[in-house]
Short mmCIF file of N, CA and C in Angstrom, two decimals:
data_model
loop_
_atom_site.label_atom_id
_atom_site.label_comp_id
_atom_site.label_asym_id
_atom_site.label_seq_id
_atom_site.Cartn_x
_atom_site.Cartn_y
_atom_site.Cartn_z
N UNK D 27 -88.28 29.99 -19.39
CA UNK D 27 -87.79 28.63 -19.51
C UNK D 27 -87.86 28.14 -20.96
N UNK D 28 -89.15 28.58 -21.67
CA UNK D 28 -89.16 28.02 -23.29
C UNK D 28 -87.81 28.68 -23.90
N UNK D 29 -87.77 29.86 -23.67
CA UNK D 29 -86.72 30.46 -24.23
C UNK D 29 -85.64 29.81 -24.61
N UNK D 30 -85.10 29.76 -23.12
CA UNK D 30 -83.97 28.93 -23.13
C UNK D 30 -83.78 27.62 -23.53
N UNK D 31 -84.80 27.17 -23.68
CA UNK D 31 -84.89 25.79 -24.38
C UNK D 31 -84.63 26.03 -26.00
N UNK D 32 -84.82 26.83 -26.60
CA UNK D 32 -84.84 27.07 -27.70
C UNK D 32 -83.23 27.55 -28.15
N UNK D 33 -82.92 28.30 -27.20
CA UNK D 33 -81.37 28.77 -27.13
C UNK D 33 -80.65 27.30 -27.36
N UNK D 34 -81.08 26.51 -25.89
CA UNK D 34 -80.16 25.05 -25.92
C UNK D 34 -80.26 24.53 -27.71
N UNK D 35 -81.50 24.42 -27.76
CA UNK D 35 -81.92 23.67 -29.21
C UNK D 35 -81.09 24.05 -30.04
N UNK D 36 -80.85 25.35 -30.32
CA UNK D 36 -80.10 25.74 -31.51
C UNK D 36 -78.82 25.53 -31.27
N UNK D 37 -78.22 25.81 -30.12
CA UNK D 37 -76.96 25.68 -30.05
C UNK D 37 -76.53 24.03 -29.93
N UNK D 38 -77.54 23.20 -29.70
CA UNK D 38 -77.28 22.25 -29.60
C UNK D 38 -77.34 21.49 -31.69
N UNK D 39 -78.19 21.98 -31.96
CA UNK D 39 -78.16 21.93 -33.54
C UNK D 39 -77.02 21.55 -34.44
N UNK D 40 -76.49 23.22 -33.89
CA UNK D 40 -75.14 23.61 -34.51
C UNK D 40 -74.20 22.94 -34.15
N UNK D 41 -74.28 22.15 -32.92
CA UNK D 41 -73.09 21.42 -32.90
C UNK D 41 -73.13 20.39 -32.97
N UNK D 42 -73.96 19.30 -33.61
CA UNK D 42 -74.32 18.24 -34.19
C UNK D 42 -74.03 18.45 -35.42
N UNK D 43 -74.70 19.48 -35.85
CA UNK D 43 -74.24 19.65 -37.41
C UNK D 43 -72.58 19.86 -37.60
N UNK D 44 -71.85 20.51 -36.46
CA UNK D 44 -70.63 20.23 -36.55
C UNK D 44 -69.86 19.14 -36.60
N UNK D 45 -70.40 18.25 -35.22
CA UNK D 45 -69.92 16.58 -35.41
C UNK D 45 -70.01 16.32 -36.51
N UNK D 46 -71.13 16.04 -37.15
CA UNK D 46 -71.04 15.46 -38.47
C UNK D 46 -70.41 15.46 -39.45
N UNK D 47 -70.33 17.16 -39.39
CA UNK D 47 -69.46 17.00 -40.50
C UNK D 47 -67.44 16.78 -40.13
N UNK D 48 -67.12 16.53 -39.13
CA UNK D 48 -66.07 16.88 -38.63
C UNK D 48 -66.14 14.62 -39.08
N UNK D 49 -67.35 14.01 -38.63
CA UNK D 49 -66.95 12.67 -38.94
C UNK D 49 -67.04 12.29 -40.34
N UNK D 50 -67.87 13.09 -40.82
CA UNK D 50 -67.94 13.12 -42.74
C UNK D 50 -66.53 13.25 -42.72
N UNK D 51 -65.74 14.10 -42.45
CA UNK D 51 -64.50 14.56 -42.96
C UNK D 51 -63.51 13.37 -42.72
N UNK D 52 -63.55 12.72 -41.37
CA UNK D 52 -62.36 11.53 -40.77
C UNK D 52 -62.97 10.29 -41.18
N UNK D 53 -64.29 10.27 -41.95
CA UNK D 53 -64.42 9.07 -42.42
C UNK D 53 -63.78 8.57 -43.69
N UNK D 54 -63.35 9.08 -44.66
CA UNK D 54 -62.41 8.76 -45.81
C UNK D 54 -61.13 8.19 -44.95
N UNK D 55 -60.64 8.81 -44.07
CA UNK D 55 -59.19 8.51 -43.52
C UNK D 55 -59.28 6.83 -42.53
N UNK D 56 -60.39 7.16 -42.14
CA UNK D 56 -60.78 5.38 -40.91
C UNK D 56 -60.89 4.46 -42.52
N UNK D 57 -61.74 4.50 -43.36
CA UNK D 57 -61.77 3.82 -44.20
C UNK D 57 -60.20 3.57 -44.85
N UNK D 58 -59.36 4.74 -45.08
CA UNK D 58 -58.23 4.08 -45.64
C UNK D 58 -57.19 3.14 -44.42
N UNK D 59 -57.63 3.62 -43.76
CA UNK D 59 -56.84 3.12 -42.19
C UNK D 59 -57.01 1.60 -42.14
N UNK D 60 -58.49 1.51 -42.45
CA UNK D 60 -59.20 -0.23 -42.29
C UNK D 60 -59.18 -1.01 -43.32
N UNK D 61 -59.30 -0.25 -44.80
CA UNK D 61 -59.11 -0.93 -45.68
C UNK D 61 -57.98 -1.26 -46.61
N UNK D 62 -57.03 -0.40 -46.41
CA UNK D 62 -55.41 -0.16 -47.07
C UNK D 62 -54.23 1.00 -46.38
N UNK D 63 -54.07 -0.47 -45.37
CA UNK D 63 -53.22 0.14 -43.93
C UNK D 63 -51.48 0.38 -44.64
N UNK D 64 -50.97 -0.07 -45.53
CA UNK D 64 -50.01 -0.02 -46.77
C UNK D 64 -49.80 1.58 -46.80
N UNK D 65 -51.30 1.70 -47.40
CA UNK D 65 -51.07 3.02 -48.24
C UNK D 65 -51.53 4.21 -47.07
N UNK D 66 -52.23 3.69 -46.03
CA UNK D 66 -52.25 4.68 -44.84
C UNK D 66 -50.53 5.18 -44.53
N UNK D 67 -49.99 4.53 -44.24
CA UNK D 67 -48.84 4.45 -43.86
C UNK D 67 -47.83 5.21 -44.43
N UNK D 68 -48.16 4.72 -45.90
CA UNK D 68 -47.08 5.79 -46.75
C UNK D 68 -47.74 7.25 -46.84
N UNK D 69 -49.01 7.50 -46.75
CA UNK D 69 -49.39 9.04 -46.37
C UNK D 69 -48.76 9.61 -44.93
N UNK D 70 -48.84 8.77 -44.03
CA UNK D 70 -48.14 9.37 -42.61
C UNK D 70 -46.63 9.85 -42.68
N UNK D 71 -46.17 8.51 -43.76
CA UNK D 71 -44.42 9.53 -44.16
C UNK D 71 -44.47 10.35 -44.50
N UNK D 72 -45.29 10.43 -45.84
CA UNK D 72 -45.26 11.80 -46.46
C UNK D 72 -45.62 13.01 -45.25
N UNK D 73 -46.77 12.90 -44.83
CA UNK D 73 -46.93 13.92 -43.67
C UNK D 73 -45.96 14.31 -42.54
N UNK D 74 -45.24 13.25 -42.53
CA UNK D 74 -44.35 13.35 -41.54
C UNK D 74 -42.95 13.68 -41.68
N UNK D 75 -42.69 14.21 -43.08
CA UNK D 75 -41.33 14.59 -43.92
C UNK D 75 -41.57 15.90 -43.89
N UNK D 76 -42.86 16.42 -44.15
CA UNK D 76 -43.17 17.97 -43.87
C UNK D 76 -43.62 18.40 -42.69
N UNK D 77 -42.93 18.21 -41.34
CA UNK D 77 -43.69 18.42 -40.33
C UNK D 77 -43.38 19.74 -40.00
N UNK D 78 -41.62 20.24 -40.29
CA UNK D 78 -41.85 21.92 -40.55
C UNK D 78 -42.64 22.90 -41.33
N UNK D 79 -43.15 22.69 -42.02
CA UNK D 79 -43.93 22.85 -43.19
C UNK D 79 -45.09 23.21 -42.29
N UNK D 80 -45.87 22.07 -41.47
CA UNK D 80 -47.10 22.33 -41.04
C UNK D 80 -47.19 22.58 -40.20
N UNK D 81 -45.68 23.26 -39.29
CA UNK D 81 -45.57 23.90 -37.97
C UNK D 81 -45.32 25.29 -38.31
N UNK D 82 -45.03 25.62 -39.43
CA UNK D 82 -45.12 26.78 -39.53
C UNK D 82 -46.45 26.92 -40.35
N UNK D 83 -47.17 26.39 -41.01
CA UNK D 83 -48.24 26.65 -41.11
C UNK D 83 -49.40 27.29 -40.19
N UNK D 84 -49.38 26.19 -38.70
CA UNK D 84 -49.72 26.46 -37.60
C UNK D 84 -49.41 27.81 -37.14
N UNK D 85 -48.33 28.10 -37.20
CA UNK D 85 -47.81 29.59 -36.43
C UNK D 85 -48.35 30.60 -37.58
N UNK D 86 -48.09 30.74 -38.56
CA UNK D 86 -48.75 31.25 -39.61
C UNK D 86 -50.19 31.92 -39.31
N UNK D 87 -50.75 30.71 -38.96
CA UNK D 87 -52.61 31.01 -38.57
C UNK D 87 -52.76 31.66 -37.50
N UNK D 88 -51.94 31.07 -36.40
CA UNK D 88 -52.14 31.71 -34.78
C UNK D 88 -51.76 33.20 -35.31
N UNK D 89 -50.62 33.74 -35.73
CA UNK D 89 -50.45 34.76 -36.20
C UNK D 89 -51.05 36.06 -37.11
N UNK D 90 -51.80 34.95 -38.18
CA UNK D 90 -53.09 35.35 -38.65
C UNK D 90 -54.22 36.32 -38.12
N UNK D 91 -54.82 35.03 -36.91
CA UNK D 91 -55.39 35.19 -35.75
C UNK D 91 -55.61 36.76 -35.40
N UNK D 92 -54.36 36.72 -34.74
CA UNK D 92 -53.77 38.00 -33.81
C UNK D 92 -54.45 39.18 -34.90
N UNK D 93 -53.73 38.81 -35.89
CA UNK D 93 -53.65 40.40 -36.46
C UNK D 93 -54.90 40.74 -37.11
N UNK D 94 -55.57 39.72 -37.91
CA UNK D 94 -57.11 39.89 -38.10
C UNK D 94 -58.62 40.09 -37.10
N UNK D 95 -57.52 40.01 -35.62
CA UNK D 95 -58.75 39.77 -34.79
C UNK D 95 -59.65 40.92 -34.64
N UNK D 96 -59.03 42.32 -34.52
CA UNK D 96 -59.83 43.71 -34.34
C UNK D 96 -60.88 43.29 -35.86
N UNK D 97 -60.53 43.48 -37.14
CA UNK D 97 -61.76 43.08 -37.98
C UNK D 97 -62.57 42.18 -38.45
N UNK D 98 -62.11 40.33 -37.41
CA UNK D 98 -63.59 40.04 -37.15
C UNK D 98 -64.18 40.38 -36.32
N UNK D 99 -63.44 41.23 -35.08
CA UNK D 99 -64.93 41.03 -34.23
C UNK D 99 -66.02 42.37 -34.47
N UNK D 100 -65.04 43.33 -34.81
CA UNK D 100 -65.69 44.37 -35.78
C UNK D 100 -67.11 43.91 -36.49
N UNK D 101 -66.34 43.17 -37.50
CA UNK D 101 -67.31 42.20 -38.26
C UNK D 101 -68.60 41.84 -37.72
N UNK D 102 -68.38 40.51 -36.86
CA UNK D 102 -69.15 39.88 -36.09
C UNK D 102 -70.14 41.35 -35.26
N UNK D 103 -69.38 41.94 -34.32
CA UNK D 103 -70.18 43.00 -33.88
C UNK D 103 -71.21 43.82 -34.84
N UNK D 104 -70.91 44.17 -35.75
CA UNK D 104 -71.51 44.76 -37.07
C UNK D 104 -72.68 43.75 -37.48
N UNK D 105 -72.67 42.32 -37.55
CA UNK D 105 -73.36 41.42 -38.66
C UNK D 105 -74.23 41.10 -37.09
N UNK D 106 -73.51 40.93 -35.99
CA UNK D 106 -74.70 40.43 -34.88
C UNK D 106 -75.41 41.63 -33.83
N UNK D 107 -75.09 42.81 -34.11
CA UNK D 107 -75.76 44.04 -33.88
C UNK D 107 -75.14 43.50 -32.19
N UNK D 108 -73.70 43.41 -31.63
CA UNK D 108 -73.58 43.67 -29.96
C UNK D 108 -73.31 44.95 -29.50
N UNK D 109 -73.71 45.26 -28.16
CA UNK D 109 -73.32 46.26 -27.41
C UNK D 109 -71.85 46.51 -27.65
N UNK D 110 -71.87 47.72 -27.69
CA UNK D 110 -70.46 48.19 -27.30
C UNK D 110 -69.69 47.59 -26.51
N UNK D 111 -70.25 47.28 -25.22
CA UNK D 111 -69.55 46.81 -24.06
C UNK D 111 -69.01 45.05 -24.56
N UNK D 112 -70.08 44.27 -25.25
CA UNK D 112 -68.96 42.97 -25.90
C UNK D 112 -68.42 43.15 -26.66
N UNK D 113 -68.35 44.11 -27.69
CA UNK D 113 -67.60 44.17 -28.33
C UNK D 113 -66.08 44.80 -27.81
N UNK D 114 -66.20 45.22 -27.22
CA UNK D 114 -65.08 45.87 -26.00
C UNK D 114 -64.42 44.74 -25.70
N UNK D 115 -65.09 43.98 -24.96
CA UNK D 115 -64.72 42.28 -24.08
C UNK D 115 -64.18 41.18 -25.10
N UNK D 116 -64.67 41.35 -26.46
CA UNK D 116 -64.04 40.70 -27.40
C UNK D 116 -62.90 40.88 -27.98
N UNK D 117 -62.58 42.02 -28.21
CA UNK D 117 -61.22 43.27 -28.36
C UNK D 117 -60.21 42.91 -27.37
N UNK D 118 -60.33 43.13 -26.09
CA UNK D 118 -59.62 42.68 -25.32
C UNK D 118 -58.93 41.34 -25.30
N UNK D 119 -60.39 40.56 -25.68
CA UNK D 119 -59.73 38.92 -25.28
C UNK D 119 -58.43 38.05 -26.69
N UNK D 120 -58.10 39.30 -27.39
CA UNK D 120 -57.57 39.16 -28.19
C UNK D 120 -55.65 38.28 -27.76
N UNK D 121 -55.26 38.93 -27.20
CA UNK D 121 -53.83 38.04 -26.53
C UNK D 121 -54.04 37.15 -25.64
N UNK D 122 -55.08 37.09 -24.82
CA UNK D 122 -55.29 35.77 -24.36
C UNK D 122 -55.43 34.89 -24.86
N UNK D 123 -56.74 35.06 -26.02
CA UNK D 123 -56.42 33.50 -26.81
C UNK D 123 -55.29 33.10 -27.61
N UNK D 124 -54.80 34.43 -27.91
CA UNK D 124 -53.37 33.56 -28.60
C UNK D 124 -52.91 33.12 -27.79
N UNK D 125 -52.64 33.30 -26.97
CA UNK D 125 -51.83 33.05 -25.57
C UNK D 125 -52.19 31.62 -25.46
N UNK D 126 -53.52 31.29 -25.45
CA UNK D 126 -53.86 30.43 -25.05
C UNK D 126 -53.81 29.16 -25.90
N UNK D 127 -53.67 29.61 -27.65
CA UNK D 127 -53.09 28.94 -28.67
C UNK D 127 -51.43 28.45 -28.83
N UNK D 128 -51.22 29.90 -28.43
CA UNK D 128 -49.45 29.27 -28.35
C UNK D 128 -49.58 28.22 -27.13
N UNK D 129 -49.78 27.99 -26.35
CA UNK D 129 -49.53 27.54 -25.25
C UNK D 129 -49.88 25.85 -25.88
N UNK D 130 -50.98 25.78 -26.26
CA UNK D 130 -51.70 24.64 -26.94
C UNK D 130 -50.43 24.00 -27.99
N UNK D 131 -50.50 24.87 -28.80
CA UNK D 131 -49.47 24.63 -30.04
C UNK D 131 -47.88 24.01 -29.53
N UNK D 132 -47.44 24.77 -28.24
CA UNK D 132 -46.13 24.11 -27.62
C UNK D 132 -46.21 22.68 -27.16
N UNK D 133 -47.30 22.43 -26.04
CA UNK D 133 -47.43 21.24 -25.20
C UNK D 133 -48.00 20.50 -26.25
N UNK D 134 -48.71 20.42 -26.74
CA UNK D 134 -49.16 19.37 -27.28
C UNK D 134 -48.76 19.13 -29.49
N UNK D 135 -49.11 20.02 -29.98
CA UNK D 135 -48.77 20.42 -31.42
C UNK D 135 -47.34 19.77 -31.34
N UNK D 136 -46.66 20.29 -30.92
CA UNK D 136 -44.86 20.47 -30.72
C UNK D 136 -44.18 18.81 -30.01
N UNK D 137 -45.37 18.45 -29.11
CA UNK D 137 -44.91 17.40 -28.00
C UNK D 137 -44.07 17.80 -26.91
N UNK D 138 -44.11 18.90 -26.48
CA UNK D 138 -43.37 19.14 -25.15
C UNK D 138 -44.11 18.24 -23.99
N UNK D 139 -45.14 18.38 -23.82
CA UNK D 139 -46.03 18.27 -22.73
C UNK D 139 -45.65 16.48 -22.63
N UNK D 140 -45.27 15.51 -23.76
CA UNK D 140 -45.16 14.33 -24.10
C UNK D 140 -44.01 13.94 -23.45
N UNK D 141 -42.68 14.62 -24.05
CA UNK D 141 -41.32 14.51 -23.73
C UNK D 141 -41.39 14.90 -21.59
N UNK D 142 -42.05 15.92 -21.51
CA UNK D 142 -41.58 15.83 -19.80
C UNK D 142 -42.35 14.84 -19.17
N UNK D 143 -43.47 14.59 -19.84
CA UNK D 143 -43.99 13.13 -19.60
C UNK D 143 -43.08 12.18 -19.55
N UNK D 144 -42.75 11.60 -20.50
CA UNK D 144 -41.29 10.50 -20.76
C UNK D 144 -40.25 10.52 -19.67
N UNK D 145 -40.06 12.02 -19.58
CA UNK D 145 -38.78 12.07 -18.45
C UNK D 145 -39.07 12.15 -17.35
N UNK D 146 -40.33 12.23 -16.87
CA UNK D 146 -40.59 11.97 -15.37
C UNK D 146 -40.59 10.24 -14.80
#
């Protein structure tokens, strides 16, 4: 039972330390949002003039992904000393998660999932 408490702890750690910094990061943007909604605004055009730009960026990475995946988990297997057998299970799960990225990237990235919304 301590064990696992210690497991929770850390993993719970790490992902606090993630929040944080994920709100470190969106706090410059709420501040320009609240304090100079003007100039928020003219950043959203700009962002929004390159939206091919950052859809193929997106596909870019998912693609990335795919093809780098045999040498992180290599990696990872190597740096976290796993059995053969996860590292096997990790290998494998390689087209699913893209799979599971493209899928993400269509409905929602893209707005499909929005538009059959609308039309229902």
């Amino acid at each position: 039972m301590l064990a696992l408490l210690k497991v929770f702890r850390r993993y719970f750690f790490r992902l606090s330390l993630m929040a944080a910094s994920m709100l470190l990061l969106a706090a410059p943007f709420a501040w320009l949002q609240i304090h100079h909604p003007q100039q928020s605004h003219s950043l959203n055009l700009i962002l929004s003039q390159y939206a091919l730009l950052f859809t193929g960026f997106r596909w870019c990475s998912i693609i990335a992904l795919i093809v780098a995946w045999p040498m992180l988990i290599h990696y990872f297997a190597q740096k976290q000393q796993w059995e053969s057998e996860k590292t096997q299970f990790w290998l494998l799960q390689r087209y699913r998660i893209a799979g599971w990225l493209m899928v993400f990237e269509i409905l929602f990235c893209e707005g499909w999932l929005l538009s059959l919304i609308k039309a229902i």
